[in-house]
């Protein structure tokens, strides 16, 4: 058994994709959530207080233009030249809303083309976050396997890849895009987990590749979108904060035309205004996540040296191949019973022997390791 009955009831499996982060509400002995890839530091206190204070203004509509939060986020993304790129940035109710907007816009662009059915492909890795494929399937794209050599009308890659932990640095990423997208196509690169890379994350990210995005649009009519869910790095998944960087301001305007008004609520906007100023939080994230991840890996391999650990050292989780489905299922159940749920690789990903474990502080890791001593 990989899902409890109560967790299954949260999802309409006919229409929704399974996701972690739901079990805590059903556990009377809940200690820590290892099933989600949020920052081990929990929510930044100053930004949380700003969101709390914004509750007092809920009798007013939030800003329809998302300001000043959008400008604050633009300054965070591009500290020296944000004014040049501000018009290409759009915020949304989590990345999920923006994913659907871009997929629908791509579908509309493909109408009238010679292709009978537009094609979609994900990353070159065997599995990635499923919301992109779910949206593409819902909107009628033909889904090609990751191994397909064909160029596609829509290309979506999660980089770093959640859950596998694979990562393209920026130059190989650009080469992979060029080799896999058809002329006139749409690309989404999800960099939600990329800010964990280091304090120099911008220089290994597509957010800084303005010339590349311009070249692909002007020469190939390929529109590249860089997607972020900000709720992981700042541990605020309940607020739903996402953004997309479009290739041009005109692309951004096209998305706004089909976006519902006020999709980002007042507390979320105030949270963003405050959180982008919290440099100490990010410095602590970069300083300690790699150390804590290495500690987690060491503890896991001390239980079973035959387990295979996947993922880059800077990431906020580990992707563990426990070698058999029986062992992975038992690990999921034991973690749940101990109040420290982990993410099974079976629902959604169909990786039967895998478990995803978030990076957390040493005392909480001790609880998980203790729960798994019988494996």
GROMACS .gro file of C-alpha atoms in nm:
model
  375
    1UNK     CA    1   0.000   0.000   0.000
    2UNK     CA    2   0.146   0.338  -0.100
    3UNK     CA    3  -0.143   0.572  -0.025
    4UNK     CA    4  -0.371   0.586   0.274
    5UNK     CA    5  -0.745   0.596   0.216
    6UNK     CA    6  -0.766   0.947   0.360
    7UNK     CA    7  -0.499   1.075   0.121
    8UNK     CA    8  -0.672   0.920  -0.180
    9UNK     CA    9  -0.994   1.098  -0.087
   10UNK     CA   10  -0.822   1.437  -0.127
   11UNK     CA   11  -0.771   1.383  -0.500
   12UNK     CA   12  -1.020   1.330  -0.779
   13UNK     CA   13  -0.804   1.077  -0.960
   14UNK     CA   14  -1.009   1.109  -1.280
   15UNK     CA   15  -0.925   1.476  -1.323
   16UNK     CA   16  -0.630   1.562  -1.097
   17UNK     CA   17  -0.265   1.459  -1.064
   18UNK     CA   18  -0.142   1.321  -0.734
   19UNK     CA   19   0.086   1.551  -0.536
   20UNK     CA   20   0.256   1.530  -0.199
   21UNK     CA   21   0.186   1.756   0.098
   22UNK     CA   22  -0.164   1.637   0.191
   23UNK     CA   23  -0.106   1.377   0.462
   24UNK     CA   24  -0.016   1.604   0.752
   25UNK     CA   25  -0.381   1.695   0.806
   26UNK     CA   26  -0.470   1.330   0.867
   27UNK     CA   27  -0.191   1.247   1.113
   28UNK     CA   28  -0.256   1.293   1.483
   29UNK     CA   29   0.115   1.245   1.553
   30UNK     CA   30   0.246   1.474   1.278
   31UNK     CA   31   0.606   1.592   1.333
   32UNK     CA   32   0.751   1.700   0.997
   33UNK     CA   33   0.656   1.677   0.630
   34UNK     CA   34   0.928   1.504   0.430
   35UNK     CA   35   0.692   1.461   0.132
   36UNK     CA   36   0.731   1.816  -0.005
   37UNK     CA   37   1.044   1.987  -0.134
   38UNK     CA   38   1.000   2.312   0.058
   39UNK     CA   39   1.285   2.494   0.231
   40UNK     CA   40   1.395   2.330   0.557
   41UNK     CA   41   1.397   2.677   0.719
   42UNK     CA   42   1.017   2.701   0.702
   43UNK     CA   43   0.842   3.027   0.612
   44UNK     CA   44   1.045   3.350   0.649
   45UNK     CA   45   0.912   3.527   0.957
   46UNK     CA   46   0.907   3.882   0.821
   47UNK     CA   47   0.721   3.785   0.504
   48UNK     CA   48   0.478   3.572   0.703
   49UNK     CA   49   0.403   3.871   0.925
   50UNK     CA   50   0.345   4.089   0.617
   51UNK     CA   51   0.093   3.835   0.484
   52UNK     CA   52  -0.080   3.826   0.823
   53UNK     CA   53  -0.109   4.203   0.831
   54UNK     CA   54  -0.259   4.199   0.479
   55UNK     CA   55  -0.553   4.001   0.615
   56UNK     CA   56  -0.680   4.328   0.762
   57UNK     CA   57  -0.725   4.460   0.407
   58UNK     CA   58  -0.926   4.169   0.270
   59UNK     CA   59  -1.229   4.396   0.237
   60UNK     CA   60  -1.039   4.553  -0.057
   61UNK     CA   61  -0.956   4.395  -0.392
   62UNK     CA   62  -0.588   4.312  -0.446
   63UNK     CA   63  -0.396   4.514  -0.704
   64UNK     CA   64  -0.512   4.416  -1.053
   65UNK     CA   65  -0.164   4.493  -1.192
   66UNK     CA   66   0.004   4.290  -0.914
   67UNK     CA   67   0.202   4.595  -0.806
   68UNK     CA   68   0.423   4.674  -0.626
   69UNK     CA   69   0.486   4.301  -0.572
   70UNK     CA   70   0.565   4.237  -0.939
   71UNK     CA   71   0.826   4.511  -0.948
   72UNK     CA   72   0.979   4.377  -0.626
   73UNK     CA   73   1.000   4.031  -0.782
   74UNK     CA   74   1.151   4.176  -1.102
   75UNK     CA   75   1.417   4.350  -0.893
   76UNK     CA   76   1.495   4.017  -0.726
   77UNK     CA   77   1.527   3.839  -1.061
   78UNK     CA   78   1.727   4.112  -1.234
   79UNK     CA   79   1.894   4.333  -0.971
   80UNK     CA   80   2.072   4.561  -1.218
   81UNK     CA   81   1.836   4.590  -1.516
   82UNK     CA   82   1.488   4.491  -1.396
   83UNK     CA   83   1.321   4.784  -1.575
   84UNK     CA   84   1.418   4.640  -1.915
   85UNK     CA   85   1.250   4.306  -1.843
   86UNK     CA   86   0.962   4.398  -1.612
   87UNK     CA   87   0.710   4.387  -1.897
   88UNK     CA   88   0.791   4.021  -1.964
   89UNK     CA   89   0.699   3.910  -1.611
   90UNK     CA   90   0.358   3.786  -1.501
   91UNK     CA   91   0.258   3.653  -1.161
   92UNK     CA   92  -0.006   3.388  -1.103
   93UNK     CA   93  -0.193   3.178  -0.851
   94UNK     CA   94   0.096   2.934  -0.819
   95UNK     CA   95   0.284   2.801  -1.119
   96UNK     CA   96  -0.011   2.571  -1.194
   97UNK     CA   97  -0.229   2.856  -1.321
   98UNK     CA   98   0.049   2.989  -1.542
   99UNK     CA   99   0.134   2.645  -1.681
  100UNK     CA  100  -0.222   2.611  -1.802
  101UNK     CA  101  -0.222   2.962  -1.950
  102UNK     CA  102   0.093   2.897  -2.154
  103UNK     CA  103  -0.026   2.554  -2.272
  104UNK     CA  104  -0.361   2.699  -2.385
  105UNK     CA  105  -0.186   2.987  -2.560
  106UNK     CA  106   0.045   2.744  -2.739
  107UNK     CA  107  -0.254   2.538  -2.852
  108UNK     CA  108  -0.419   2.847  -2.997
  109UNK     CA  109  -0.100   2.935  -3.185
  110UNK     CA  110  -0.097   2.588  -3.341
  111UNK     CA  111  -0.451   2.620  -3.476
  112UNK     CA  112  -0.454   2.623  -3.852
  113UNK     CA  113  -0.111   2.464  -3.885
  114UNK     CA  114  -0.053   2.169  -4.117
  115UNK     CA  115  -0.011   1.932  -3.822
  116UNK     CA  116  -0.330   1.740  -3.745
  117UNK     CA  117  -0.244   1.725  -3.374
  118UNK     CA  118   0.018   1.935  -3.194
  119UNK     CA  119   0.291   1.737  -3.018
  120UNK     CA  120   0.433   1.769  -2.667
  121UNK     CA  121   0.743   1.631  -2.500
  122UNK     CA  122   0.891   1.660  -2.153
  123UNK     CA  123   1.247   1.646  -2.026
  124UNK     CA  124   1.501   1.385  -2.145
  125UNK     CA  125   1.478   1.218  -1.805
  126UNK     CA  126   1.238   0.933  -1.740
  127UNK     CA  127   0.994   1.130  -1.525
  128UNK     CA  128   0.928   1.485  -1.409
  129UNK     CA  129   0.662   1.693  -1.231
  130UNK     CA  130   0.338   1.582  -1.394
  131UNK     CA  131   0.135   1.903  -1.417
  132UNK     CA  132   0.286   1.992  -1.755
  133UNK     CA  133   0.185   1.664  -1.916
  134UNK     CA  134  -0.155   1.671  -1.748
  135UNK     CA  135  -0.229   2.016  -1.893
  136UNK     CA  136  -0.100   1.914  -2.236
  137UNK     CA  137  -0.313   1.600  -2.236
  138UNK     CA  138  -0.621   1.793  -2.125
  139UNK     CA  139  -0.571   2.041  -2.408
  140UNK     CA  140  -0.536   1.774  -2.677
  141UNK     CA  141  -0.163   1.752  -2.741
  142UNK     CA  142  -0.013   1.426  -2.863
  143UNK     CA  143   0.229   1.314  -2.591
  144UNK     CA  144   0.566   1.184  -2.710
  145UNK     CA  145   0.800   0.985  -2.484
  146UNK     CA  146   1.115   1.154  -2.346
  147UNK     CA  147   1.329   0.932  -2.570
  148UNK     CA  148   1.159   1.050  -2.890
  149UNK     CA  149   1.404   1.223  -3.129
  150UNK     CA  150   1.124   1.423  -3.290
  151UNK     CA  151   1.103   1.799  -3.261
  152UNK     CA  152   0.776   1.897  -3.097
  153UNK     CA  153   0.537   2.191  -3.096
  154UNK     CA  154   0.560   2.222  -2.718
  155UNK     CA  155   0.858   2.135  -2.502
  156UNK     CA  156   0.842   2.140  -2.120
  157UNK     CA  157   1.138   2.067  -1.897
  158UNK     CA  158   1.163   2.089  -1.519
  159UNK     CA  159   1.523   2.190  -1.442
  160UNK     CA  160   1.638   2.085  -1.186
  161UNK     CA  161   1.410   1.790  -1.243
  162UNK     CA  162   1.165   1.711  -0.966
  163UNK     CA  163   1.174   1.433  -0.857
  164UNK     CA  164   1.483   1.278  -1.020
  165UNK     CA  165   1.728   1.555  -0.927
  166UNK     CA  166   1.882   1.573  -1.275
  167UNK     CA  167   2.008   1.914  -1.382
  168UNK     CA  168   2.123   2.086  -1.700
  169UNK     CA  169   2.356   2.379  -1.656
  170UNK     CA  170   2.259   2.665  -1.880
  171UNK     CA  171   2.462   2.592  -2.196
  172UNK     CA  172   2.360   2.223  -2.226
  173UNK     CA  173   2.002   2.332  -2.156
  174UNK     CA  174   2.007   2.577  -2.445
  175UNK     CA  175   2.151   2.312  -2.677
  176UNK     CA  176   1.885   2.060  -2.573
  177UNK     CA  177   1.608   2.313  -2.642
  178UNK     CA  178   1.745   2.392  -2.987
  179UNK     CA  179   1.762   2.021  -3.073
  180UNK     CA  180   1.407   1.935  -2.964
  181UNK     CA  181   1.170   2.222  -3.042
  182UNK     CA  182   1.008   2.275  -3.382
  183UNK     CA  183   1.003   2.613  -3.550
  184UNK     CA  184   0.710   2.816  -3.422
  185UNK     CA  185   0.693   2.609  -3.105
  186UNK     CA  186   0.658   2.695  -2.737
  187UNK     CA  187   0.904   2.606  -2.460
  188UNK     CA  188   0.850   2.610  -2.084
  189UNK     CA  189   1.151   2.570  -1.858
  190UNK     CA  190   1.048   2.526  -1.496
  191UNK     CA  191   1.328   2.662  -1.276
  192UNK     CA  192   1.137   2.650  -0.948
  193UNK     CA  193   1.415   2.458  -0.771
  194UNK     CA  194   1.705   2.631  -0.949
  195UNK     CA  195   1.749   2.917  -0.694
  196UNK     CA  196   1.888   2.657  -0.451
  197UNK     CA  197   2.191   2.630  -0.682
  198UNK     CA  198   2.393   2.898  -0.501
  199UNK     CA  199   2.409   3.273  -0.442
  200UNK     CA  200   2.522   3.286  -0.806
  201UNK     CA  201   2.211   3.102  -0.931
  202UNK     CA  202   2.116   3.372  -1.181
  203UNK     CA  203   2.428   3.308  -1.390
  204UNK     CA  204   2.339   2.942  -1.448
  205UNK     CA  205   1.975   3.018  -1.524
  206UNK     CA  206   1.767   3.107  -1.826
  207UNK     CA  207   1.645   3.416  -1.641
  208UNK     CA  208   1.972   3.579  -1.750
  209UNK     CA  209   1.969   3.447  -2.108
  210UNK     CA  210   1.789   3.740  -2.265
  211UNK     CA  211   1.981   3.724  -2.593
  212UNK     CA  212   1.901   3.354  -2.631
  213UNK     CA  213   1.528   3.409  -2.581
  214UNK     CA  214   1.532   3.698  -2.827
  215UNK     CA  215   1.727   3.500  -3.086
  216UNK     CA  216   1.497   3.198  -3.065
  217UNK     CA  217   1.191   3.419  -3.109
  218UNK     CA  218   1.323   3.637  -3.390
  219UNK     CA  219   1.490   3.358  -3.589
  220UNK     CA  220   1.272   3.053  -3.521
  221UNK     CA  221   0.950   3.201  -3.378
  222UNK     CA  222   1.012   2.979  -3.075
  223UNK     CA  223   0.874   3.134  -2.757
  224UNK     CA  224   1.066   3.043  -2.441
  225UNK     CA  225   0.894   3.083  -2.105
  226UNK     CA  226   1.074   3.049  -1.771
  227UNK     CA  227   0.839   2.927  -1.498
  228UNK     CA  228   0.879   2.957  -1.119
  229UNK     CA  229   0.679   2.833  -0.828
  230UNK     CA  230   0.806   3.053  -0.545
  231UNK     CA  231   0.632   2.850  -0.277
  232UNK     CA  232   0.917   2.597  -0.242
  233UNK     CA  233   1.220   2.819  -0.185
  234UNK     CA  234   1.017   3.041   0.051
  235UNK     CA  235   0.808   2.758   0.200
  236UNK     CA  236   0.465   2.911   0.147
  237UNK     CA  237   0.276   2.653  -0.059
  238UNK     CA  238  -0.055   2.752   0.096
  239UNK     CA  239  -0.032   3.103  -0.052
  240UNK     CA  240   0.007   2.996  -0.419
  241UNK     CA  241   0.266   3.227  -0.575
  242UNK     CA  242   0.407   3.168  -0.921
  243UNK     CA  243   0.557   3.366  -1.205
  244UNK     CA  244   0.644   3.326  -1.570
  245UNK     CA  245   0.900   3.519  -1.774
  246UNK     CA  246   0.786   3.549  -2.134
  247UNK     CA  247   1.009   3.602  -2.439
  248UNK     CA  248   0.853   3.943  -2.509
  249UNK     CA  249   0.616   4.187  -2.344
  250UNK     CA  250   0.364   4.104  -2.618
  251UNK     CA  251   0.365   3.740  -2.513
  252UNK     CA  252   0.299   3.852  -2.158
  253UNK     CA  253   0.004   4.065  -2.271
  254UNK     CA  254  -0.141   3.764  -2.457
  255UNK     CA  255  -0.134   3.561  -2.136
  256UNK     CA  256  -0.293   3.842  -1.936
  257UNK     CA  257  -0.584   3.845  -2.180
  258UNK     CA  258  -0.678   3.490  -2.081
  259UNK     CA  259  -0.582   3.513  -1.713
  260UNK     CA  260  -0.865   3.566  -1.467
  261UNK     CA  261  -0.849   3.902  -1.284
  262UNK     CA  262  -0.702   3.919  -0.932
  263UNK     CA  263  -0.556   3.571  -0.951
  264UNK     CA  264  -0.292   3.660  -0.689
  265UNK     CA  265  -0.451   3.750  -0.356
  266UNK     CA  266  -0.359   4.037  -0.127
  267UNK     CA  267  -0.167   3.842   0.140
  268UNK     CA  268   0.037   3.668  -0.132
  269UNK     CA  269   0.130   4.001  -0.292
  270UNK     CA  270   0.239   4.147   0.041
  271UNK     CA  271   0.435   3.831   0.115
  272UNK     CA  272   0.633   3.875  -0.209
  273UNK     CA  273   0.706   4.241  -0.136
  274UNK     CA  274   0.866   4.143   0.193
  275UNK     CA  275   1.030   3.811   0.114
  276UNK     CA  276   1.248   3.931  -0.173
  277UNK     CA  277   1.419   4.165   0.074
  278UNK     CA  278   1.513   3.884   0.313
  279UNK     CA  279   1.871   3.816   0.206
  280UNK     CA  280   1.962   3.650   0.537
  281UNK     CA  281   1.706   3.375   0.472
  282UNK     CA  282   1.858   3.293   0.133
  283UNK     CA  283   2.213   3.309   0.264
  284UNK     CA  284   2.123   3.057   0.533
  285UNK     CA  285   1.951   2.840   0.271
  286UNK     CA  286   2.263   2.832   0.053
  287UNK     CA  287   2.494   2.784   0.350
  288UNK     CA  288   2.323   2.486   0.511
  289UNK     CA  289   2.101   2.298   0.260
  290UNK     CA  290   2.395   2.115   0.100
  291UNK     CA  291   2.530   2.019   0.443
  292UNK     CA  292   2.192   1.894   0.564
  293UNK     CA  293   2.137   1.701   0.242
  294UNK     CA  294   2.474   1.531   0.279
  295UNK     CA  295   2.382   1.440   0.638
  296UNK     CA  296   2.050   1.294   0.519
  297UNK     CA  297   2.225   1.089   0.250
  298UNK     CA  298   2.476   0.957   0.502
  299UNK     CA  299   2.200   0.853   0.742
  300UNK     CA  300   2.000   0.682   0.468
  301UNK     CA  301   2.297   0.484   0.340
  302UNK     CA  302   2.383   0.382   0.694
  303UNK     CA  303   2.047   0.203   0.698
  304UNK     CA  304   2.101   0.034   0.364
  305UNK     CA  305   2.415   0.093   0.155
  306UNK     CA  306   2.246  -0.070  -0.145
  307UNK     CA  307   1.996   0.212  -0.180
  308UNK     CA  308   2.078   0.445  -0.470
  309UNK     CA  309   2.058   0.819  -0.404
  310UNK     CA  310   1.985   1.052  -0.697
  311UNK     CA  311   2.006   1.430  -0.727
  312UNK     CA  312   2.249   1.720  -0.719
  313UNK     CA  313   2.408   1.810  -0.383
  314UNK     CA  314   2.243   2.155  -0.366
  315UNK     CA  315   1.884   2.032  -0.392
  316UNK     CA  316   1.622   2.033  -0.117
  317UNK     CA  317   1.540   1.663  -0.150
  318UNK     CA  318   1.683   1.320  -0.232
  319UNK     CA  319   1.534   1.068  -0.476
  320UNK     CA  320   1.596   0.724  -0.330
  321UNK     CA  321   1.582   0.399  -0.521
  322UNK     CA  322   1.517   0.136  -0.253
  323UNK     CA  323   1.558  -0.139  -0.515
  324UNK     CA  324   1.220  -0.310  -0.460
  325UNK     CA  325   0.861  -0.192  -0.453
  326UNK     CA  326   0.796  -0.388  -0.135
  327UNK     CA  327   1.066  -0.200   0.053
  328UNK     CA  328   0.955   0.139  -0.082
  329UNK     CA  329   0.593   0.070   0.013
  330UNK     CA  330   0.696  -0.034   0.363
  331UNK     CA  331   0.913   0.277   0.401
  332UNK     CA  332   0.621   0.501   0.306
  333UNK     CA  333   0.393   0.331   0.559
  334UNK     CA  334   0.649   0.337   0.842
  335UNK     CA  335   0.718   0.707   0.785
  336UNK     CA  336   0.347   0.782   0.794
  337UNK     CA  337   0.303   0.590   1.118
  338UNK     CA  338   0.588   0.788   1.274
  339UNK     CA  339   0.436   1.124   1.176
  340UNK     CA  340   0.703   1.205   0.916
  341UNK     CA  341   0.540   1.133   0.576
  342UNK     CA  342   0.758   1.094   0.265
  343UNK     CA  343   0.659   1.097  -0.103
  344UNK     CA  344   0.605   0.761  -0.266
  345UNK     CA  345   0.733   0.736  -0.622
  346UNK     CA  346   0.438   0.520  -0.726
  347UNK     CA  347   0.133   0.752  -0.752
  348UNK     CA  348   0.185   1.002  -1.031
  349UNK     CA  349   0.537   0.895  -1.124
  350UNK     CA  350   0.501   0.515  -1.147
  351UNK     CA  351   0.852   0.474  -1.008
  352UNK     CA  352   0.764   0.176  -0.793
  353UNK     CA  353   1.084   0.133  -0.595
  354UNK     CA  354   1.147   0.504  -0.535
  355UNK     CA  355   1.079   0.739  -0.245
  356UNK     CA  356   1.141   1.114  -0.234
  357UNK     CA  357   1.263   1.256   0.097
  358UNK     CA  358   1.291   1.628   0.169
  359UNK     CA  359   1.596   1.782   0.333
  360UNK     CA  360   1.517   1.864   0.694
  361UNK     CA  361   1.705   1.944   1.016
  362UNK     CA  362   1.890   1.675   1.207
  363UNK     CA  363   1.633   1.611   1.487
  364UNK     CA  364   1.353   1.546   1.237
  365UNK     CA  365   1.583   1.326   1.028
  366UNK     CA  366   1.652   1.125   1.345
  367UNK     CA  367   1.280   1.050   1.374
  368UNK     CA  368   1.262   0.928   1.013
  369UNK     CA  369   1.574   0.714   1.043
  370UNK     CA  370   1.444   0.561   1.364
  371UNK     CA  371   1.116   0.474   1.190
  372UNK     CA  372   1.309   0.300   0.911
  373UNK     CA  373   1.545   0.092   1.126
  374UNK     CA  374   1.331  -0.217   1.069
  375UNK     CA  375   1.364  -0.198   0.689
   0.00000   0.00000   0.00000
